[in-house]
Short mmCIF file of C-alpha atoms in Angstrom, two decimals:
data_model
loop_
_atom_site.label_atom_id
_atom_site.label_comp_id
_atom_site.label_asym_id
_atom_site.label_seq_id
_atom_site.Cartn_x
_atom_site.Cartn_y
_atom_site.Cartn_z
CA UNK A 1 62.88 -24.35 22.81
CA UNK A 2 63.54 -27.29 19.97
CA UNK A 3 62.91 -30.37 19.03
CA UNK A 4 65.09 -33.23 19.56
CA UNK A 5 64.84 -36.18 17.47
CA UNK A 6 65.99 -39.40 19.47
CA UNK A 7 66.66 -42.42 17.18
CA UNK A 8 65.15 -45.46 18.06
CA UNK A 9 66.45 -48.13 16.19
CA UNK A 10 65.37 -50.45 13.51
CA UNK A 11 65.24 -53.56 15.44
CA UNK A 12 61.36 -54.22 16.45
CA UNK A 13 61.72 -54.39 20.41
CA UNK A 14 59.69 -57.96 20.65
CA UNK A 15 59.17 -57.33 24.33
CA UNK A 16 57.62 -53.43 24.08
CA UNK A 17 55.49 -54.90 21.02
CA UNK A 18 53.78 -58.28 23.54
CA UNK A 19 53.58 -55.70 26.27
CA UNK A 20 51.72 -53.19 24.35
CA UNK A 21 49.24 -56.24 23.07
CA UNK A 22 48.52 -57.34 26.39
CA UNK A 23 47.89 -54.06 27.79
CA UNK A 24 45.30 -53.79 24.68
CA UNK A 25 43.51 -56.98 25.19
CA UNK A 26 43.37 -56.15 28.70
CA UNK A 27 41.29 -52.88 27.68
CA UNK A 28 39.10 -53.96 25.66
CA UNK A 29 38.50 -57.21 27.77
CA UNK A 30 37.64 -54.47 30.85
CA UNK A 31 35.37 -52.49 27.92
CA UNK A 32 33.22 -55.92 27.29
CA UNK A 33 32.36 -56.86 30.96
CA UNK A 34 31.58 -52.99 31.60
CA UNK A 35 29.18 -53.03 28.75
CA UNK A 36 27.70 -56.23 29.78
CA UNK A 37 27.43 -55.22 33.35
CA UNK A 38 25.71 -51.93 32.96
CA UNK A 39 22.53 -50.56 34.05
CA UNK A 40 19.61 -51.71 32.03
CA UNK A 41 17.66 -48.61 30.46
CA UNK A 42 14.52 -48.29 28.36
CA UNK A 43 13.97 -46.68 24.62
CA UNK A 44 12.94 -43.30 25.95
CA UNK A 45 16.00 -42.64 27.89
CA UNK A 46 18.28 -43.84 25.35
CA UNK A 47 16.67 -41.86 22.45
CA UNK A 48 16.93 -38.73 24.70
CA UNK A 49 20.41 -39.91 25.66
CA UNK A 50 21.25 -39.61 21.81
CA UNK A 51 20.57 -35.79 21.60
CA UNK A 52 23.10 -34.97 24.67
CA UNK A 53 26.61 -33.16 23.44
CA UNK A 54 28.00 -35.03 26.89
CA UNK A 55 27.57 -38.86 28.04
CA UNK A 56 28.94 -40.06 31.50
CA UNK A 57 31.06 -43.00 30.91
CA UNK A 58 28.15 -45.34 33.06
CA UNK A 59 25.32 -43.41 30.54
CA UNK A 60 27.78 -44.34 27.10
CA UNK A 61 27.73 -47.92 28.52
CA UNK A 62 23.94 -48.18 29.58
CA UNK A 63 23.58 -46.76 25.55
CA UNK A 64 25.77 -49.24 24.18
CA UNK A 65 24.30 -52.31 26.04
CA UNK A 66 20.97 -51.17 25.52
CA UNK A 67 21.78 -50.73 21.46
CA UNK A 68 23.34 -54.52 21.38
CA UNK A 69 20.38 -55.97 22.80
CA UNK A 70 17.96 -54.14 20.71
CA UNK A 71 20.01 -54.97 17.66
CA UNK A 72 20.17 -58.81 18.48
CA UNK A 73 17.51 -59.31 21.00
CA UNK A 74 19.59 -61.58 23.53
CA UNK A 75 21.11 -61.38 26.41
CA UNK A 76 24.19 -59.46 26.39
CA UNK A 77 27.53 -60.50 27.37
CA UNK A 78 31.09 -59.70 27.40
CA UNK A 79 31.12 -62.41 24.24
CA UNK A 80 28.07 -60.69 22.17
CA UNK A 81 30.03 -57.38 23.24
CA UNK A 82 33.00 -58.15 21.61
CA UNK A 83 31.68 -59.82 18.37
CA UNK A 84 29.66 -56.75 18.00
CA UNK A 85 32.84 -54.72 17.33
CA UNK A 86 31.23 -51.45 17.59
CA UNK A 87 27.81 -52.04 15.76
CA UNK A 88 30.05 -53.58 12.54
CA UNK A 89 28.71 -56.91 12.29
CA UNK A 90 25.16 -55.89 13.12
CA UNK A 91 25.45 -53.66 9.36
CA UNK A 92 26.68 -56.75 7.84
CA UNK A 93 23.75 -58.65 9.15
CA UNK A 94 21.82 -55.69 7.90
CA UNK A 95 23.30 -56.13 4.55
CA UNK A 96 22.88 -60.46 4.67
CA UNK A 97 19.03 -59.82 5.68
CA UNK A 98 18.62 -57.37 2.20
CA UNK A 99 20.50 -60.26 -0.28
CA UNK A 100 18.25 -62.46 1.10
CA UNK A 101 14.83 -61.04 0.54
CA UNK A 102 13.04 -61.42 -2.57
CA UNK A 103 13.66 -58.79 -4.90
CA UNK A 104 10.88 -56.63 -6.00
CA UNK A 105 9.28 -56.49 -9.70
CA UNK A 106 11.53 -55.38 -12.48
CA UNK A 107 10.54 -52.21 -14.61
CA UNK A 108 11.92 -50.90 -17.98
CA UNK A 109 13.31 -47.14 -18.76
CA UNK A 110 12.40 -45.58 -21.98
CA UNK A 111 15.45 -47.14 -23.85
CA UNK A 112 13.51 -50.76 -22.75
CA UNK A 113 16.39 -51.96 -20.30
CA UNK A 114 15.27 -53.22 -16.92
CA UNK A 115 16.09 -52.94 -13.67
CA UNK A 116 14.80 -55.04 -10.98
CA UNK A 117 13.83 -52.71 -7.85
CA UNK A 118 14.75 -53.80 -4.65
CA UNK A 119 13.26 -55.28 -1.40
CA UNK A 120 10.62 -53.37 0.48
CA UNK A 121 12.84 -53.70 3.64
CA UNK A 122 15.67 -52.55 1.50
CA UNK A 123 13.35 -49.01 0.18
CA UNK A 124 12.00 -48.70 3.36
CA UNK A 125 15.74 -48.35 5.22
CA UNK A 126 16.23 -45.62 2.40
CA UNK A 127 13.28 -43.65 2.85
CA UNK A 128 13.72 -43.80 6.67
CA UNK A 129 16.99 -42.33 6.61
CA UNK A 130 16.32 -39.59 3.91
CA UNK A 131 13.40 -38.66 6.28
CA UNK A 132 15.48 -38.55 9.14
CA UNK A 133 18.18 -36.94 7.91
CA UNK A 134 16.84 -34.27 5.08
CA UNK A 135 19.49 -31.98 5.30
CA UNK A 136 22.10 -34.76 5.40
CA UNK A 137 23.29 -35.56 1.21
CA UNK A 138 26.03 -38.33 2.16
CA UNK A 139 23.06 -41.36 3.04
CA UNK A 140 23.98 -44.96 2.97
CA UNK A 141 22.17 -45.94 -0.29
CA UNK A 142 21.30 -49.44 0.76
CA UNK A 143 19.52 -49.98 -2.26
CA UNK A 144 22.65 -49.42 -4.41
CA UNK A 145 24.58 -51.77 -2.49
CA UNK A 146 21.98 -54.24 -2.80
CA UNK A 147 21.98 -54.01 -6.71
CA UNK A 148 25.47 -54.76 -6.89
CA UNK A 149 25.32 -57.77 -4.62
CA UNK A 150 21.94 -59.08 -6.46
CA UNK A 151 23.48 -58.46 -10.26
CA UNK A 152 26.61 -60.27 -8.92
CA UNK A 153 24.34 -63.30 -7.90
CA UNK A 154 24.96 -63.27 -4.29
CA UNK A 155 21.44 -64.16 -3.33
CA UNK A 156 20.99 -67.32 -5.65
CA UNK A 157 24.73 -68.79 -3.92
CA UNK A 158 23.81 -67.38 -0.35
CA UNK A 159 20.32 -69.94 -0.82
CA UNK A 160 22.23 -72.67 -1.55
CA UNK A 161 25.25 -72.08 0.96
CA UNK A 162 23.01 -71.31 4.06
CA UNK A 163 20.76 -74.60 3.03
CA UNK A 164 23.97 -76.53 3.39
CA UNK A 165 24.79 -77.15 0.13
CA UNK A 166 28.74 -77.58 0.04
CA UNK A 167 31.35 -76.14 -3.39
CA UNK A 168 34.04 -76.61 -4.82
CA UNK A 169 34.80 -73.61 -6.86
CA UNK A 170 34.61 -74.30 -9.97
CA UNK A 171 30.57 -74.30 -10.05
CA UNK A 172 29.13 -71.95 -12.83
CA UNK A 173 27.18 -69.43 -10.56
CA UNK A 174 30.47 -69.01 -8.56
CA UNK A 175 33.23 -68.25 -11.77
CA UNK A 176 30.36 -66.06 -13.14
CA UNK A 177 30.25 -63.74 -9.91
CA UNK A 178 34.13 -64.08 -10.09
CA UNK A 179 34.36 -63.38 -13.82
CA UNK A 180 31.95 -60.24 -12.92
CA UNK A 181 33.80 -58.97 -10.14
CA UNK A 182 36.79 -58.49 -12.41
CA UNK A 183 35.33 -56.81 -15.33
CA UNK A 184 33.99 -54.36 -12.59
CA UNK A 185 36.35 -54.21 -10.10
CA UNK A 186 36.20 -50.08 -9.96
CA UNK A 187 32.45 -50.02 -9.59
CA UNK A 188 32.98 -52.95 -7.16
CA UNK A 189 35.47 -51.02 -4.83
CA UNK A 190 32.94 -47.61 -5.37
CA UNK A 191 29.97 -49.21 -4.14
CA UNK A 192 30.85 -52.04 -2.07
CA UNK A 193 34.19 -50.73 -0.80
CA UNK A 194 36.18 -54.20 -1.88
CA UNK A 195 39.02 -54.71 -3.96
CA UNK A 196 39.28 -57.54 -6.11
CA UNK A 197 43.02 -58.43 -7.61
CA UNK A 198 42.54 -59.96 -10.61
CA UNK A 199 44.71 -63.01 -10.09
CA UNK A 200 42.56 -64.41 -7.21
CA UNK A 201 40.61 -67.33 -7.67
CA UNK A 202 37.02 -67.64 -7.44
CA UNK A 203 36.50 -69.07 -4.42
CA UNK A 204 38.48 -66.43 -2.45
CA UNK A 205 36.54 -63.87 -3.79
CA UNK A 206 33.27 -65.06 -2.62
CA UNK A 207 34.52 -65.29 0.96
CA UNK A 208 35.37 -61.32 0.51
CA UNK A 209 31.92 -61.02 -0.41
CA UNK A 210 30.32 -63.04 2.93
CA UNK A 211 32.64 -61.74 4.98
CA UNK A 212 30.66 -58.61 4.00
CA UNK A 213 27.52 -60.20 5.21
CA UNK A 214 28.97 -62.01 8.57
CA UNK A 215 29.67 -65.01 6.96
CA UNK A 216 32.77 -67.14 6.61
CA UNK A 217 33.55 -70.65 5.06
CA UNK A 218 35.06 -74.00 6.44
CA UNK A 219 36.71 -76.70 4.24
CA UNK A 220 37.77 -80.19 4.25
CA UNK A 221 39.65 -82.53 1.78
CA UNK A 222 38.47 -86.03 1.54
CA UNK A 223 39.67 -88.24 -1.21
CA UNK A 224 37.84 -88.63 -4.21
CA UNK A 225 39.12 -91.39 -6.99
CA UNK A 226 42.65 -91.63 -4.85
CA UNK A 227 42.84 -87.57 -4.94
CA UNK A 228 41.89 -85.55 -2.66
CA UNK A 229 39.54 -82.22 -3.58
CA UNK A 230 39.13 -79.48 -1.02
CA UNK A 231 35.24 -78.36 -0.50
CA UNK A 232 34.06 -75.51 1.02
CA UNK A 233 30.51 -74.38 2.89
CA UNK A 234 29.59 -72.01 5.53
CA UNK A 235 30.55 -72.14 9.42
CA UNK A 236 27.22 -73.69 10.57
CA UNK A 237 28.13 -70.99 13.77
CA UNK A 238 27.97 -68.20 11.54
CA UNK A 239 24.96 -69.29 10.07
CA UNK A 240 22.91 -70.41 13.09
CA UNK A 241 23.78 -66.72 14.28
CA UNK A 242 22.92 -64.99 11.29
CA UNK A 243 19.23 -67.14 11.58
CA UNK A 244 18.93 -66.07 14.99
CA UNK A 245 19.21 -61.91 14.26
CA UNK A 246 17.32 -62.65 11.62
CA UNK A 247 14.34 -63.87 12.91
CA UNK A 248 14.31 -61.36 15.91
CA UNK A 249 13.91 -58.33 13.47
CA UNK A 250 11.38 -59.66 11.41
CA UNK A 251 9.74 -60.41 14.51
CA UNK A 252 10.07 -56.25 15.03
CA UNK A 253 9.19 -55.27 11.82
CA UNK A 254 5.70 -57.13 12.28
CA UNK A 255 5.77 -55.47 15.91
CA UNK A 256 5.89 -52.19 14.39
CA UNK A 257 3.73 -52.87 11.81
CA UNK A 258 1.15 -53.41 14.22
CA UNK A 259 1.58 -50.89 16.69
CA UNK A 260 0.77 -48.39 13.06
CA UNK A 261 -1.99 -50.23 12.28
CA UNK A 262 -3.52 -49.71 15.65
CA UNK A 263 -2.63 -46.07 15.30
CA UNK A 264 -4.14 -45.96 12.34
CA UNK A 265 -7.37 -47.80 13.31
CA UNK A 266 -7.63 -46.10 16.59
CA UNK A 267 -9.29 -42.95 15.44
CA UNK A 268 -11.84 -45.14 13.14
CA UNK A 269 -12.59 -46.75 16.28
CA UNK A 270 -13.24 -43.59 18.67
CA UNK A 271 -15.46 -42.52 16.07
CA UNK A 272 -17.80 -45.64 15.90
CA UNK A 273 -18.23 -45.54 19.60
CA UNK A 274 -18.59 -41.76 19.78
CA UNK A 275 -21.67 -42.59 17.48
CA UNK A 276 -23.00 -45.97 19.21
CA UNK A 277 -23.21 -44.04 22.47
CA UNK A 278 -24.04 -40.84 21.74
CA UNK A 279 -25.03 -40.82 18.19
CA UNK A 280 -22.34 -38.11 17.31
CA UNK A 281 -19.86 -37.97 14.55
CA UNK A 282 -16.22 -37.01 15.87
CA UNK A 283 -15.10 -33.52 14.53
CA UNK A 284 -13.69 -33.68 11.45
CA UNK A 285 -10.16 -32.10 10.12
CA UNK A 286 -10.75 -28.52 9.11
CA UNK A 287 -9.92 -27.68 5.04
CA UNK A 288 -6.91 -26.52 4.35
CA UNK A 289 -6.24 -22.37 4.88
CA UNK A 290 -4.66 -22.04 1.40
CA UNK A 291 -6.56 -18.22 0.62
CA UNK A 292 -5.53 -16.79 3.74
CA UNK A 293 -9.18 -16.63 4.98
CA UNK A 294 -9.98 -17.88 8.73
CA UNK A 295 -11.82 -20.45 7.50
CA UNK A 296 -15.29 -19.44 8.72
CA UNK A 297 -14.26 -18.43 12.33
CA UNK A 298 -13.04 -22.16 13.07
CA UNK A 299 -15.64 -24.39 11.49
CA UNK A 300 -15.20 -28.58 12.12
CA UNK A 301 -15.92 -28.57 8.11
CA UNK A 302 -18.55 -31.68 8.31
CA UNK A 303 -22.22 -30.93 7.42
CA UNK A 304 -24.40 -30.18 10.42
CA UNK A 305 -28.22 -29.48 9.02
CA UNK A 306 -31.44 -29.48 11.21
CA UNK A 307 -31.59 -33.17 9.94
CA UNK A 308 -28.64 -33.88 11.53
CA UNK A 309 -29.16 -32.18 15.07
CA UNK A 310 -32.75 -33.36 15.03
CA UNK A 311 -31.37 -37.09 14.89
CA UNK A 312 -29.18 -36.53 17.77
CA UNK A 313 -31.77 -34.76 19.75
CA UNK A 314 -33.99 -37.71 19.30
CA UNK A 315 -31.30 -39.69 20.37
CA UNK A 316 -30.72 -37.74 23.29
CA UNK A 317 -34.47 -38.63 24.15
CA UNK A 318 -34.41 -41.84 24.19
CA UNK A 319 -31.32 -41.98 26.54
CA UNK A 320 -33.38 -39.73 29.11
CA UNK A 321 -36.35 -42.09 28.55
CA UNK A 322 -34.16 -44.85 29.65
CA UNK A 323 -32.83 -42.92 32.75
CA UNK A 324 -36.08 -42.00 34.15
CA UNK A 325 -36.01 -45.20 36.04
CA UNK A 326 -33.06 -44.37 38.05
CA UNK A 327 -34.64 -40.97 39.23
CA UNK A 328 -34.28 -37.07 38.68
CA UNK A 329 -30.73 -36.96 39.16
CA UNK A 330 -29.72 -39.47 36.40
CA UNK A 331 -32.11 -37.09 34.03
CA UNK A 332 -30.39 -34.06 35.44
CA UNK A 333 -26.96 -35.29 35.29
CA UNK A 334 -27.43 -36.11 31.62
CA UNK A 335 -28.82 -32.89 30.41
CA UNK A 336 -26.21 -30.72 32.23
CA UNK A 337 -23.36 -32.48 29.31
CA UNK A 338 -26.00 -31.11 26.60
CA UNK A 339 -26.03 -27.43 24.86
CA UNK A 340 -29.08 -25.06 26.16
CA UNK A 341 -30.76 -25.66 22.40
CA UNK A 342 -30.15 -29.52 22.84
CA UNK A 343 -31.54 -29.46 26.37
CA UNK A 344 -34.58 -27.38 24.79
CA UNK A 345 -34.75 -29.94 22.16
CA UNK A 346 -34.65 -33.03 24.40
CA UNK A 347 -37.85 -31.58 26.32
CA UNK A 348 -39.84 -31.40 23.24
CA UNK A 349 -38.78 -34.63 21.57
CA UNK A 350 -39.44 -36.20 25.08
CA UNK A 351 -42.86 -34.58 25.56
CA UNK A 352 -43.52 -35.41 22.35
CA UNK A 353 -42.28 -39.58 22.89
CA UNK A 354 -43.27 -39.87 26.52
CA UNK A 355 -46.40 -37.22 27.20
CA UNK A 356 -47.37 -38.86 30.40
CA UNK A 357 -44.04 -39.79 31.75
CA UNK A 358 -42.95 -35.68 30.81
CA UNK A 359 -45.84 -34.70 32.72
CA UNK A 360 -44.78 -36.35 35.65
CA UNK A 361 -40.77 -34.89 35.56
CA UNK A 362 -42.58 -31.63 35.39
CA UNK A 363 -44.97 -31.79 38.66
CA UNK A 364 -42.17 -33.14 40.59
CA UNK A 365 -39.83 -30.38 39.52
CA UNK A 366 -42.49 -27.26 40.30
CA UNK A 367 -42.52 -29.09 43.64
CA UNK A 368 -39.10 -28.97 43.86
CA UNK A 369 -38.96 -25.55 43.19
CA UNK A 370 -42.13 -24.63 45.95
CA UNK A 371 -40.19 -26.36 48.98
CA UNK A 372 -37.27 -24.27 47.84
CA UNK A 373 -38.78 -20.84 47.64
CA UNK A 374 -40.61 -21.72 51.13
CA UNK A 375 -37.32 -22.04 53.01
CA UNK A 376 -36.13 -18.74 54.76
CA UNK A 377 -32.70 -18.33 54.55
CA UNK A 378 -30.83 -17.73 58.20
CA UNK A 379 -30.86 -14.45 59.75
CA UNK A 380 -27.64 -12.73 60.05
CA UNK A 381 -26.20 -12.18 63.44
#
């Protein structure tokens, strides 16, 4: 068998090319309402859904609607589906939300040059993934795609732009991030992944820059002294957008920041009502096996002197002092949670408290005991 080459032609066939867009938009329209229309599914399913080699089309669409909401936080549509574009402009966002945070505090190397270090939200996406991903080498430095965008003065321009604030071009803070751009154009395409031509003006080369960040500018022309002059400022769409995501995941960040604070404060609390009820400390973590002994057999490590057991036992005490009132039973019921030596220790503390009151648990328990040993058990037939 061969090969036969068939030649086509070099006229573009303007019908084939129309058909074949159609067809396209008629996909990926289909793709949109799918996504939008799919089965609603919680965290847990989807983060177990992530560690499957195979996804049924319906469970890839239940993933993908439940990631767009959870990256946005509304309701999601075939529109939100398709300005999405595959999780793209939810990483720009990611990358707007970074410029716009304030920058941490500078510090100074041993040659006395200094580097300002970047946002905590912009560390904290770092660490995250290097912790996630330890084997992984190839991580997303955020933090070196932040300095670039913060020594090219992004942030100070982004202020003014999102507050409304309207340019012409030729402001200082905008030919400086040009002029900058140009000198480092290969570090520029490195980090950032954008190529700046060096005969561009300024003004274009910002808009490469927030079209990084979901951003993109509008501009009108009225006449100034009999000339007109072309101004530029953001798309107030973008922008309301871009407020909107924003807002949602700093409303999750302080979500998640409480949820660990209540972990963390959750043992501190079992503790202080292990010890207002019962007047016992919570075990404490074991040391650290580091010369291969046992560790004692197993011990809880905290300090547990006669001091210490003779305070609970008194404790113990008082609690059967207070359940005297409701009868034998409540006593009984208590002591049978206690160790035998507690239980021992409980009768003398309580003798020792309550002489009179003892005295009286005592007679009514030997009594106890005579009506048992006087019933005969039933003959056997």
């Amino acid at each position: 068998m061969g090969n036969t080459i068939v030649s086509a032609g070099d006229d573009m066939d303007e019908a084939a090319r129309r058909l074949m867009k159609a067809a396209g938009t008629a996909i990926d329209a289909e793709h949109y309402r799918n996504v939008a229309n799919a089965k609603d599914i919680d965290r847990k399913t989807y983060t177990a859904r992530q560690h499957q080699d195979y996804l049924k089309p319906e469970e890839a669409l239940e993933c993908e609607k439940f990631r767009i909401h959870d990256s946005y936080g509304m309701t999601v549509t075939p529109e939100l589906v398709e300005k999405d574009d595959g999780g793209r402009l939810i990483k720009k966002l990611v990358a707007l939300e970074a410029i716009l945070a304030v920058p941490g505090e500078a510090i100074a190397d041993e040659h006395g040059r200094e580097f300002v270090t970047p946002p905590d939200v912009v560390a904290e996406r770092d660490r995250a993934e290097r912790e996630r991903l330890p084997i992984c080498t190839d991580w997303g430095n955020h933090s070196t795609s932040w300095l670039m965008r913060h020594r090219l003065g992004l942030r100070a321009i982004l202020t003014d732009l999102m507050d409304g604030l309207e340019i012409k071009g030729d402001e200082a803070t905008v030919e400086a991030l040009a002029d900058f751009s140009k000198r480092n154009a290969p570090h520029i395409k490195g980090i950032l992944n954008l190529t700046i031509p060096l005969d561009e003006s300024s003004v274009w080369i910002l808009s490469q820059y927030l079209s990084q960040l979901a951003l993109s500018m509008n501009s009108q022309r009225p006449v100034e002294d009999g000339k007109r002059v072309r101004y530029y400022q953001l798309n107030p769409d973008d922008v309301a957008f871009a407020r909107q995501v924003l807002v949602y995941r700093q409303a999750q960040r302080e979500e998640r920041e409480r949820k660990r604070q209540e972990e963390r404060e959750s043992p501190a609390a079992y503790a202080a009502r292990m010890q207002a009820m019962y007047g016992v400390n919570t075990p404490s973590t074991p040391p650290i096996n580091e010369d291969g002994s046992n560790n004692c057999g197993g011990v809880d490590g905290q300090e547990n002197s006669d001091d210490v057991w003779w305070q609970q036992v008194k404790y113990y005490a008082a609690v059967v002092a207070e359940r005297v009132k409701d009868g034998v039973e409540s006593v009984k019921e208590f002591l049978s949670t206690l160790a035998s030596d507690q239980r021992w220790g409980v009768m003398l503390a309580f003798e020792e408290a309550e002489p009179v009151v003892f005295g009286r648990l005592v007679a009514i328990a030997i009594s106890i005991l005579d009506c048992g040993s006087r019933i005969k058990p039933p003959a056997d037939n």
